[in-house]
Amino acid sequence: MKRLYLLRHAEARPASRGSSDFARTLTDRGRKTAALVAYYLRDQDYRPDMVLCSNAKRAEETWAVIAPALQPYEDSVERLIESLEVQYLKSLYLATPETMIMLMRTLPETINSLLIVGHNPGIQSLAITLAGSGEAVADAPLYRDFPPTALAVLNLEITTWAALEEGCGRLLEVAIPDRG
C-alpha cells in the first residue's frame, strides 16, 4: 500500500499588474494556514518519503513554511528521515490529474508516501479521481470545497506506483485549516 498527501498551495496574492500568475506570492493569511497544516502533518505523524512541488512561487513558499515542521525528531531514531527528496517541477503548475498520475507512475518503488503541493482544479480533481466512489467519499468536503491549504490524505491500494489508476485509493481524510 502507498500513501498520498495532496496539498493545495496556500492563499496567494492576486497577480499584480505586469506580473504573471506563476509569480504570485503568499499572503500573510496563507503563511498562517500553511503553518497550521505543517503542524497538523507533524501531529498526525504524516511524513512523506518524497515531495513533488509545483515550481510556481506560491507552491514553493507553501512548502517552505511546511518543511521545518517535518524535520526529524532528534530524540527518536524511529522517526529519523534519512533524506527527504524534494523536486520542484514546472509540470505540476496547473497540472491535470492525468499529468500527475503519469508522473507518479514513474516514481521509484522505494517511495511509500508522497506529498504533492499543487494547484486547483487539478489537485482536487486528482483526489476525487483516485478516491473512487462510495458513501464516505461522496460525503467528503472534497466534492464541495477544496480551498487553499486543503489537504487530502489517501491510502492507495497498490504495491507499485506503476499500478496507479483511477479509483485505486481510499480517502482517509480531508483537512481544511481554520479560515479565520
Short mmCIF file of N, CA and C in Angstrom, two decimals:
data_model
loop_
_atom_site.label_atom_id
_atom_site.label_comp_id
_atom_site.label_asym_id
_atom_site.label_seq_id
_atom_site.Cartn_x
_atom_site.Cartn_y
_atom_site.Cartn_z
N MET A 1 0.85 -1.18 0.00
CA MET A 1 0.00 0.00 0.00
C MET A 1 0.90 1.25 0.00
N LYS A 2 0.45 2.27 -0.70
CA LYS A 2 1.14 3.55 -0.76
C LYS A 2 0.24 4.61 -0.13
N ARG A 3 0.85 5.67 0.34
CA ARG A 3 0.11 6.79 0.94
C ARG A 3 0.37 8.04 0.10
N LEU A 4 -0.70 8.81 -0.14
CA LEU A 4 -0.59 10.02 -0.93
C LEU A 4 -1.21 11.20 -0.18
N TYR A 5 -0.45 12.27 -0.08
CA TYR A 5 -0.91 13.53 0.51
C TYR A 5 -1.02 14.54 -0.62
N LEU A 6 -2.19 15.11 -0.79
CA LEU A 6 -2.40 16.11 -1.84
C LEU A 6 -2.72 17.44 -1.17
N LEU A 7 -1.87 18.41 -1.39
CA LEU A 7 -2.00 19.71 -0.73
C LEU A 7 -2.13 20.82 -1.76
N ARG A 8 -3.20 21.58 -1.63
CA ARG A 8 -3.32 22.78 -2.46
C ARG A 8 -2.48 23.87 -1.82
N HIS A 9 -1.76 24.62 -2.64
CA HIS A 9 -0.93 25.71 -2.11
C HIS A 9 -1.77 26.65 -1.25
N ALA A 10 -1.09 27.41 -0.40
CA ALA A 10 -1.76 28.36 0.50
C ALA A 10 -2.26 29.58 -0.28
N GLU A 11 -3.08 30.37 0.41
CA GLU A 11 -3.66 31.57 -0.21
C GLU A 11 -2.57 32.50 -0.73
N ALA A 12 -2.77 32.97 -1.97
CA ALA A 12 -1.79 33.83 -2.62
C ALA A 12 -2.40 35.17 -2.97
N ARG A 13 -1.51 36.16 -3.10
CA ARG A 13 -1.93 37.48 -3.54
C ARG A 13 -2.37 37.41 -5.00
N PRO A 14 -3.30 38.28 -5.38
CA PRO A 14 -3.64 38.35 -6.81
C PRO A 14 -2.41 38.80 -7.61
N ALA A 15 -2.38 38.42 -8.84
CA ALA A 15 -1.27 38.86 -9.71
C ALA A 15 -1.35 40.38 -9.85
N SER A 16 -0.22 41.03 -9.64
CA SER A 16 -0.19 42.48 -9.79
C SER A 16 0.01 42.83 -11.26
N ARG A 17 -0.29 44.04 -11.59
CA ARG A 17 -0.16 44.50 -12.97
C ARG A 17 1.28 44.26 -13.45
N GLY A 18 1.37 43.59 -14.56
CA GLY A 18 2.68 43.33 -15.14
C GLY A 18 3.37 42.07 -14.64
N SER A 19 2.78 41.39 -13.65
CA SER A 19 3.39 40.15 -13.16
C SER A 19 2.53 38.96 -13.60
N SER A 20 3.11 37.81 -13.55
CA SER A 20 2.41 36.61 -14.00
C SER A 20 1.74 35.87 -12.85
N ASP A 21 0.78 35.03 -13.19
CA ASP A 21 0.14 34.17 -12.21
C ASP A 21 1.18 33.27 -11.55
N PHE A 22 2.15 32.83 -12.32
CA PHE A 22 3.21 31.93 -11.85
C PHE A 22 4.01 32.55 -10.70
N ALA A 23 4.13 33.88 -10.68
CA ALA A 23 4.98 34.57 -9.70
C ALA A 23 4.22 35.02 -8.45
N ARG A 24 2.94 34.70 -8.35
CA ARG A 24 2.17 35.13 -7.19
C ARG A 24 2.77 34.59 -5.89
N THR A 25 2.77 35.42 -4.84
CA THR A 25 3.34 35.04 -3.54
C THR A 25 2.22 34.88 -2.51
N LEU A 26 2.56 34.26 -1.39
CA LEU A 26 1.57 34.01 -0.33
C LEU A 26 1.20 35.28 0.40
N THR A 27 -0.04 35.30 0.85
CA THR A 27 -0.50 36.36 1.75
C THR A 27 -0.06 35.99 3.17
N ASP A 28 -0.20 36.93 4.09
CA ASP A 28 0.09 36.62 5.50
C ASP A 28 -0.83 35.51 5.98
N ARG A 29 -2.09 35.59 5.60
CA ARG A 29 -3.04 34.55 5.98
C ARG A 29 -2.62 33.20 5.40
N GLY A 30 -2.14 33.20 4.17
CA GLY A 30 -1.66 31.97 3.54
C GLY A 30 -0.52 31.36 4.32
N ARG A 31 0.40 32.18 4.78
CA ARG A 31 1.52 31.68 5.59
C ARG A 31 1.02 31.07 6.90
N LYS A 32 0.02 31.71 7.50
CA LYS A 32 -0.52 31.21 8.77
C LYS A 32 -1.22 29.86 8.57
N THR A 33 -2.02 29.73 7.51
CA THR A 33 -2.71 28.45 7.30
C THR A 33 -1.73 27.36 6.88
N ALA A 34 -0.68 27.73 6.15
CA ALA A 34 0.35 26.74 5.81
C ALA A 34 1.03 26.22 7.08
N ALA A 35 1.26 27.11 8.03
CA ALA A 35 1.86 26.69 9.31
C ALA A 35 0.91 25.76 10.06
N LEU A 36 -0.40 26.04 10.01
CA LEU A 36 -1.36 25.14 10.66
C LEU A 36 -1.31 23.74 10.04
N VAL A 37 -1.22 23.68 8.72
CA VAL A 37 -1.13 22.39 8.04
C VAL A 37 0.18 21.70 8.40
N ALA A 38 1.25 22.46 8.48
CA ALA A 38 2.56 21.88 8.84
C ALA A 38 2.48 21.16 10.18
N TYR A 39 1.91 21.82 11.16
CA TYR A 39 1.84 21.20 12.49
C TYR A 39 0.81 20.08 12.52
N TYR A 40 -0.22 20.17 11.71
CA TYR A 40 -1.17 19.07 11.60
C TYR A 40 -0.48 17.83 11.03
N LEU A 41 0.27 18.01 9.96
CA LEU A 41 1.01 16.89 9.37
C LEU A 41 1.93 16.25 10.41
N ARG A 42 2.64 17.09 11.14
CA ARG A 42 3.56 16.58 12.16
C ARG A 42 2.80 15.86 13.27
N ASP A 43 1.72 16.48 13.76
CA ASP A 43 0.97 15.89 14.88
C ASP A 43 0.30 14.58 14.51
N GLN A 44 -0.08 14.42 13.24
CA GLN A 44 -0.68 13.17 12.77
C GLN A 44 0.38 12.15 12.36
N ASP A 45 1.63 12.53 12.47
CA ASP A 45 2.76 11.71 12.03
C ASP A 45 2.66 11.37 10.54
N TYR A 46 2.17 12.34 9.77
CA TYR A 46 2.12 12.22 8.32
C TYR A 46 3.45 12.75 7.79
N ARG A 47 4.31 11.84 7.42
CA ARG A 47 5.65 12.21 6.95
C ARG A 47 5.93 11.55 5.62
N PRO A 48 5.94 12.35 4.56
CA PRO A 48 6.18 11.77 3.24
C PRO A 48 7.64 11.35 3.06
N ASP A 49 7.84 10.37 2.19
CA ASP A 49 9.20 9.97 1.80
C ASP A 49 9.74 10.91 0.73
N MET A 50 8.82 11.54 0.01
CA MET A 50 9.21 12.39 -1.12
C MET A 50 8.17 13.49 -1.27
N VAL A 51 8.63 14.65 -1.78
CA VAL A 51 7.73 15.77 -2.06
C VAL A 51 7.91 16.18 -3.51
N LEU A 52 6.78 16.29 -4.22
CA LEU A 52 6.77 16.87 -5.56
C LEU A 52 6.00 18.18 -5.43
N CYS A 53 6.64 19.26 -5.80
CA CYS A 53 6.07 20.59 -5.60
C CYS A 53 6.09 21.36 -6.90
N SER A 54 4.98 21.98 -7.22
CA SER A 54 4.96 22.90 -8.37
C SER A 54 6.04 23.94 -8.14
N ASN A 55 6.66 24.39 -9.23
CA ASN A 55 7.68 25.42 -9.05
C ASN A 55 7.12 26.83 -9.17
N ALA A 56 5.79 26.97 -9.14
CA ALA A 56 5.19 28.30 -9.02
C ALA A 56 5.56 28.85 -7.64
N LYS A 57 5.76 30.14 -7.57
CA LYS A 57 6.24 30.78 -6.34
C LYS A 57 5.36 30.46 -5.14
N ARG A 58 4.04 30.49 -5.29
CA ARG A 58 3.14 30.26 -4.16
C ARG A 58 3.22 28.83 -3.64
N ALA A 59 3.46 27.86 -4.52
CA ALA A 59 3.61 26.47 -4.08
C ALA A 59 4.96 26.29 -3.38
N GLU A 60 6.01 26.86 -3.94
CA GLU A 60 7.33 26.78 -3.28
C GLU A 60 7.29 27.42 -1.90
N GLU A 61 6.62 28.56 -1.78
CA GLU A 61 6.52 29.23 -0.47
C GLU A 61 5.70 28.40 0.51
N THR A 62 4.66 27.74 0.02
CA THR A 62 3.86 26.87 0.89
C THR A 62 4.74 25.75 1.46
N TRP A 63 5.51 25.09 0.60
CA TRP A 63 6.40 24.03 1.06
C TRP A 63 7.44 24.57 2.03
N ALA A 64 7.96 25.77 1.77
CA ALA A 64 8.99 26.35 2.64
C ALA A 64 8.46 26.58 4.05
N VAL A 65 7.18 26.88 4.18
CA VAL A 65 6.57 27.05 5.52
C VAL A 65 6.40 25.68 6.19
N ILE A 66 6.04 24.68 5.42
CA ILE A 66 5.73 23.35 5.97
C ILE A 66 6.98 22.54 6.32
N ALA A 67 7.98 22.63 5.50
CA ALA A 67 9.16 21.76 5.63
C ALA A 67 9.78 21.72 7.03
N PRO A 68 10.00 22.85 7.71
CA PRO A 68 10.64 22.79 9.03
C PRO A 68 9.88 21.93 10.04
N ALA A 69 8.56 21.91 9.96
CA ALA A 69 7.77 21.12 10.92
C ALA A 69 7.93 19.63 10.70
N LEU A 70 8.38 19.24 9.52
CA LEU A 70 8.52 17.81 9.21
C LEU A 70 9.95 17.30 9.39
N GLN A 71 10.81 18.14 9.92
CA GLN A 71 12.17 17.69 10.19
C GLN A 71 12.14 16.60 11.24
N PRO A 72 13.11 15.70 11.20
CA PRO A 72 13.09 14.57 12.14
C PRO A 72 13.22 15.02 13.59
N TYR A 73 12.57 14.24 14.44
CA TYR A 73 12.73 14.44 15.88
C TYR A 73 14.12 13.96 16.26
N GLU A 74 14.85 14.78 16.96
CA GLU A 74 16.21 14.41 17.34
C GLU A 74 16.24 13.29 18.38
N ASP A 75 15.15 13.15 19.14
CA ASP A 75 15.15 12.18 20.22
C ASP A 75 14.57 10.82 19.83
N SER A 76 14.29 10.61 18.55
CA SER A 76 13.65 9.36 18.16
C SER A 76 14.27 8.80 16.88
N VAL A 77 15.03 7.73 17.01
CA VAL A 77 15.66 7.11 15.86
C VAL A 77 14.61 6.58 14.90
N GLU A 78 13.49 6.07 15.43
CA GLU A 78 12.42 5.53 14.58
C GLU A 78 11.84 6.57 13.63
N ARG A 79 11.89 7.81 14.03
CA ARG A 79 11.30 8.87 13.21
C ARG A 79 12.34 9.58 12.34
N LEU A 80 13.53 9.10 12.37
CA LEU A 80 14.59 9.75 11.61
C LEU A 80 14.33 9.62 10.11
N ILE A 81 14.36 10.72 9.43
CA ILE A 81 14.23 10.71 7.98
C ILE A 81 15.64 10.82 7.41
N GLU A 82 16.08 9.76 6.74
CA GLU A 82 17.42 9.76 6.17
C GLU A 82 17.60 10.92 5.20
N SER A 83 16.72 10.99 4.24
CA SER A 83 16.75 12.11 3.31
C SER A 83 15.37 12.24 2.69
N LEU A 84 14.88 13.44 2.69
CA LEU A 84 13.59 13.72 2.09
C LEU A 84 13.84 14.37 0.75
N GLU A 85 13.53 13.66 -0.32
CA GLU A 85 13.75 14.20 -1.65
C GLU A 85 12.61 15.15 -2.00
N VAL A 86 12.98 16.35 -2.44
CA VAL A 86 12.01 17.35 -2.87
C VAL A 86 12.35 17.72 -4.30
N GLN A 87 11.34 17.65 -5.15
CA GLN A 87 11.51 18.06 -6.54
C GLN A 87 10.52 19.18 -6.85
N TYR A 88 11.04 20.25 -7.43
CA TYR A 88 10.21 21.37 -7.87
C TYR A 88 10.02 21.23 -9.37
N LEU A 89 8.77 21.06 -9.78
CA LEU A 89 8.50 20.70 -11.17
C LEU A 89 7.56 21.69 -11.85
N LYS A 90 7.98 22.18 -12.99
CA LYS A 90 7.12 23.05 -13.79
C LYS A 90 5.89 22.29 -14.27
N SER A 91 6.05 20.99 -14.49
CA SER A 91 4.93 20.19 -14.99
C SER A 91 3.76 20.10 -14.01
N LEU A 92 3.98 20.46 -12.74
CA LEU A 92 2.89 20.46 -11.76
C LEU A 92 2.11 21.77 -11.74
N TYR A 93 2.61 22.79 -12.42
CA TYR A 93 1.91 24.06 -12.47
C TYR A 93 0.62 23.88 -13.27
N LEU A 94 -0.52 24.00 -12.58
CA LEU A 94 -1.84 23.83 -13.17
C LEU A 94 -2.00 22.48 -13.89
N ALA A 95 -1.36 21.45 -13.34
CA ALA A 95 -1.39 20.11 -13.94
C ALA A 95 -2.77 19.47 -13.84
N THR A 96 -3.07 18.65 -14.82
CA THR A 96 -4.30 17.86 -14.82
C THR A 96 -4.06 16.60 -13.98
N PRO A 97 -5.15 15.94 -13.57
CA PRO A 97 -4.98 14.67 -12.86
C PRO A 97 -4.19 13.66 -13.70
N GLU A 98 -4.45 13.62 -15.00
CA GLU A 98 -3.75 12.67 -15.88
C GLU A 98 -2.25 12.91 -15.88
N THR A 99 -1.85 14.18 -15.90
CA THR A 99 -0.42 14.51 -15.87
C THR A 99 0.21 14.05 -14.57
N MET A 100 -0.47 14.29 -13.45
CA MET A 100 0.08 13.89 -12.15
C MET A 100 0.13 12.38 -12.01
N ILE A 101 -0.87 11.67 -12.54
CA ILE A 101 -0.86 10.21 -12.49
C ILE A 101 0.31 9.67 -13.30
N MET A 102 0.52 10.21 -14.49
CA MET A 102 1.67 9.76 -15.32
C MET A 102 2.99 10.00 -14.59
N LEU A 103 3.10 11.13 -13.92
CA LEU A 103 4.31 11.45 -13.17
C LEU A 103 4.51 10.47 -12.02
N MET A 104 3.45 10.18 -11.27
CA MET A 104 3.57 9.26 -10.13
C MET A 104 3.90 7.83 -10.58
N ARG A 105 3.44 7.45 -11.73
CA ARG A 105 3.73 6.10 -12.23
C ARG A 105 5.22 5.86 -12.47
N THR A 106 6.00 6.92 -12.53
CA THR A 106 7.45 6.79 -12.75
C THR A 106 8.25 6.81 -11.45
N LEU A 107 7.58 6.93 -10.31
CA LEU A 107 8.30 7.02 -9.04
C LEU A 107 8.97 5.70 -8.68
N PRO A 108 10.11 5.78 -7.99
CA PRO A 108 10.75 4.55 -7.52
C PRO A 108 9.88 3.83 -6.49
N GLU A 109 9.94 2.54 -6.49
CA GLU A 109 9.11 1.74 -5.58
C GLU A 109 9.53 1.89 -4.12
N THR A 110 10.72 2.43 -3.89
CA THR A 110 11.16 2.66 -2.52
C THR A 110 10.39 3.79 -1.85
N ILE A 111 9.69 4.59 -2.64
CA ILE A 111 8.86 5.68 -2.10
C ILE A 111 7.51 5.09 -1.71
N ASN A 112 7.21 5.14 -0.42
CA ASN A 112 5.93 4.61 0.06
C ASN A 112 4.90 5.69 0.34
N SER A 113 5.37 6.90 0.56
CA SER A 113 4.44 8.00 0.81
C SER A 113 4.93 9.25 0.08
N LEU A 114 3.98 9.94 -0.52
CA LEU A 114 4.30 11.07 -1.39
C LEU A 114 3.40 12.24 -1.04
N LEU A 115 4.00 13.43 -1.00
CA LEU A 115 3.26 14.68 -0.86
C LEU A 115 3.38 15.45 -2.16
N ILE A 116 2.24 15.86 -2.72
CA ILE A 116 2.24 16.74 -3.89
C ILE A 116 1.67 18.08 -3.46
N VAL A 117 2.42 19.14 -3.71
CA VAL A 117 1.96 20.51 -3.45
C VAL A 117 1.63 21.10 -4.81
N GLY A 118 0.33 21.35 -5.04
CA GLY A 118 -0.08 21.78 -6.36
C GLY A 118 -1.21 22.79 -6.34
N HIS A 119 -1.95 22.80 -7.43
CA HIS A 119 -2.94 23.83 -7.71
C HIS A 119 -4.30 23.23 -8.03
N ASN A 120 -5.32 24.02 -7.81
CA ASN A 120 -6.65 23.65 -8.26
C ASN A 120 -6.86 24.18 -9.66
N PRO A 121 -7.68 23.52 -10.44
CA PRO A 121 -8.58 22.43 -10.06
C PRO A 121 -7.92 21.05 -10.08
N GLY A 122 -6.69 20.94 -10.56
CA GLY A 122 -6.06 19.64 -10.75
C GLY A 122 -5.88 18.82 -9.50
N ILE A 123 -5.43 19.45 -8.40
CA ILE A 123 -5.13 18.68 -7.18
C ILE A 123 -6.41 18.11 -6.57
N GLN A 124 -7.49 18.88 -6.58
CA GLN A 124 -8.79 18.40 -6.09
C GLN A 124 -9.32 17.30 -7.01
N SER A 125 -9.22 17.51 -8.31
CA SER A 125 -9.70 16.51 -9.27
C SER A 125 -8.92 15.21 -9.15
N LEU A 126 -7.63 15.31 -8.87
CA LEU A 126 -6.82 14.09 -8.69
C LEU A 126 -7.31 13.31 -7.48
N ALA A 127 -7.56 14.00 -6.39
CA ALA A 127 -8.06 13.32 -5.18
C ALA A 127 -9.38 12.61 -5.47
N ILE A 128 -10.27 13.28 -6.16
CA ILE A 128 -11.57 12.68 -6.50
C ILE A 128 -11.38 11.49 -7.42
N THR A 129 -10.52 11.64 -8.41
CA THR A 129 -10.25 10.56 -9.38
C THR A 129 -9.70 9.31 -8.69
N LEU A 130 -8.76 9.50 -7.78
CA LEU A 130 -8.13 8.36 -7.12
C LEU A 130 -9.00 7.76 -6.02
N ALA A 131 -9.82 8.60 -5.38
CA ALA A 131 -10.62 8.13 -4.25
C ALA A 131 -11.73 7.18 -4.66
N GLY A 132 -12.09 7.18 -5.90
CA GLY A 132 -13.14 6.27 -6.33
C GLY A 132 -14.50 6.74 -5.90
N SER A 133 -15.31 5.81 -5.44
CA SER A 133 -16.68 6.16 -5.08
C SER A 133 -17.00 5.59 -3.71
N GLY A 134 -18.20 5.78 -3.31
CA GLY A 134 -18.63 5.28 -2.01
C GLY A 134 -19.20 6.40 -1.18
N GLU A 135 -19.94 6.02 -0.16
CA GLU A 135 -20.63 6.99 0.69
C GLU A 135 -19.66 7.93 1.38
N ALA A 136 -18.55 7.40 1.90
CA ALA A 136 -17.59 8.24 2.62
C ALA A 136 -16.99 9.30 1.71
N VAL A 137 -16.73 8.93 0.48
CA VAL A 137 -16.16 9.88 -0.47
C VAL A 137 -17.20 10.92 -0.88
N ALA A 138 -18.41 10.47 -1.15
CA ALA A 138 -19.47 11.38 -1.59
C ALA A 138 -19.79 12.42 -0.53
N ASP A 139 -19.64 12.07 0.75
CA ASP A 139 -19.92 13.00 1.84
C ASP A 139 -18.73 13.87 2.20
N ALA A 140 -17.58 13.61 1.64
CA ALA A 140 -16.37 14.35 1.99
C ALA A 140 -16.42 15.78 1.48
N PRO A 141 -15.82 16.70 2.21
CA PRO A 141 -15.78 18.09 1.75
C PRO A 141 -15.01 18.24 0.44
N LEU A 142 -14.31 17.22 0.06
CA LEU A 142 -13.54 17.21 -1.17
C LEU A 142 -14.40 17.59 -2.38
N TYR A 143 -15.65 17.18 -2.38
CA TYR A 143 -16.54 17.46 -3.51
C TYR A 143 -17.13 18.86 -3.45
N ARG A 144 -17.23 19.41 -2.26
CA ARG A 144 -17.87 20.72 -2.11
C ARG A 144 -16.88 21.86 -2.18
N ASP A 145 -15.75 21.70 -1.54
CA ASP A 145 -14.83 22.82 -1.37
C ASP A 145 -13.43 22.26 -1.13
N PHE A 146 -12.47 22.83 -1.79
CA PHE A 146 -11.07 22.46 -1.56
C PHE A 146 -10.26 23.75 -1.61
N PRO A 147 -10.35 24.53 -0.53
CA PRO A 147 -9.75 25.87 -0.53
C PRO A 147 -8.23 25.81 -0.44
N PRO A 148 -7.59 26.95 -0.58
CA PRO A 148 -6.13 26.97 -0.39
C PRO A 148 -5.73 26.32 0.93
N THR A 149 -4.70 25.57 0.91
CA THR A 149 -4.10 24.83 2.03
C THR A 149 -4.94 23.63 2.46
N ALA A 150 -5.91 23.23 1.66
CA ALA A 150 -6.65 22.00 1.95
C ALA A 150 -5.74 20.80 1.69
N LEU A 151 -5.89 19.78 2.51
CA LEU A 151 -5.06 18.57 2.42
C LEU A 151 -5.96 17.35 2.31
N ALA A 152 -5.74 16.54 1.29
CA ALA A 152 -6.44 15.25 1.16
C ALA A 152 -5.41 14.15 1.41
N VAL A 153 -5.79 13.17 2.21
CA VAL A 153 -4.91 12.05 2.53
C VAL A 153 -5.58 10.78 2.01
N LEU A 154 -4.85 10.04 1.19
CA LEU A 154 -5.39 8.81 0.60
C LEU A 154 -4.44 7.65 0.82
N ASN A 155 -5.02 6.49 1.09
CA ASN A 155 -4.27 5.24 1.02
C ASN A 155 -4.54 4.67 -0.36
N LEU A 156 -3.49 4.29 -1.05
CA LEU A 156 -3.62 3.74 -2.39
C LEU A 156 -3.44 2.23 -2.32
N GLU A 157 -4.41 1.51 -2.82
CA GLU A 157 -4.39 0.05 -2.77
C GLU A 157 -3.53 -0.50 -3.91
N ILE A 158 -2.26 -0.12 -3.89
CA ILE A 158 -1.29 -0.55 -4.90
C ILE A 158 0.01 -0.90 -4.20
N THR A 159 0.80 -1.72 -4.82
CA THR A 159 2.13 -2.02 -4.28
C THR A 159 3.22 -1.37 -5.12
N THR A 160 2.88 -0.99 -6.35
CA THR A 160 3.85 -0.28 -7.20
C THR A 160 3.18 0.97 -7.75
N TRP A 161 3.94 2.04 -7.90
CA TRP A 161 3.41 3.28 -8.46
C TRP A 161 2.95 3.08 -9.90
N ALA A 162 3.58 2.18 -10.60
CA ALA A 162 3.20 1.91 -11.99
C ALA A 162 1.76 1.40 -12.09
N ALA A 163 1.23 0.84 -11.01
CA ALA A 163 -0.14 0.30 -11.00
C ALA A 163 -1.20 1.36 -10.67
N LEU A 164 -0.77 2.60 -10.46
CA LEU A 164 -1.70 3.66 -10.10
C LEU A 164 -2.77 3.84 -11.17
N GLU A 165 -4.04 3.84 -10.74
CA GLU A 165 -5.14 4.02 -11.68
C GLU A 165 -6.32 4.64 -10.96
N GLU A 166 -7.26 5.11 -11.74
CA GLU A 166 -8.47 5.73 -11.22
C GLU A 166 -9.17 4.78 -10.24
N GLY A 167 -9.58 5.33 -9.10
CA GLY A 167 -10.34 4.56 -8.13
C GLY A 167 -9.54 3.62 -7.26
N CYS A 168 -8.20 3.67 -7.32
CA CYS A 168 -7.39 2.72 -6.55
C CYS A 168 -7.16 3.18 -5.11
N GLY A 169 -7.66 4.35 -4.76
CA GLY A 169 -7.40 4.89 -3.44
C GLY A 169 -8.60 4.87 -2.52
N ARG A 170 -8.29 5.07 -1.25
CA ARG A 170 -9.33 5.22 -0.23
C ARG A 170 -9.05 6.52 0.49
N LEU A 171 -10.00 7.43 0.45
CA LEU A 171 -9.86 8.73 1.10
C LEU A 171 -9.89 8.55 2.61
N LEU A 172 -8.80 8.91 3.27
CA LEU A 172 -8.76 8.82 4.73
C LEU A 172 -9.34 10.06 5.38
N GLU A 173 -8.98 11.21 4.83
CA GLU A 173 -9.49 12.45 5.39
C GLU A 173 -9.19 13.62 4.46
N VAL A 174 -9.96 14.67 4.70
CA VAL A 174 -9.69 15.98 4.10
C VAL A 174 -9.56 16.94 5.27
N ALA A 175 -8.41 17.59 5.37
CA ALA A 175 -8.16 18.55 6.45
C ALA A 175 -8.15 19.95 5.85
N ILE A 176 -8.97 20.82 6.42
CA ILE A 176 -9.05 22.22 5.97
C ILE A 176 -8.74 23.08 7.16
N PRO A 177 -7.65 23.85 7.08
CA PRO A 177 -7.29 24.68 8.23
C PRO A 177 -8.33 25.77 8.50
N ASP A 178 -8.32 26.25 9.71
CA ASP A 178 -9.22 27.32 10.12
C ASP A 178 -9.11 28.50 9.15
N ARG A 179 -10.23 28.97 8.72
CA ARG A 179 -10.24 30.06 7.75
C ARG A 179 -10.31 31.43 8.43
N GLY A 180 -10.24 31.45 9.74
CA GLY A 180 -10.40 32.71 10.46
C GLY A 180 -9.24 33.64 10.41
#
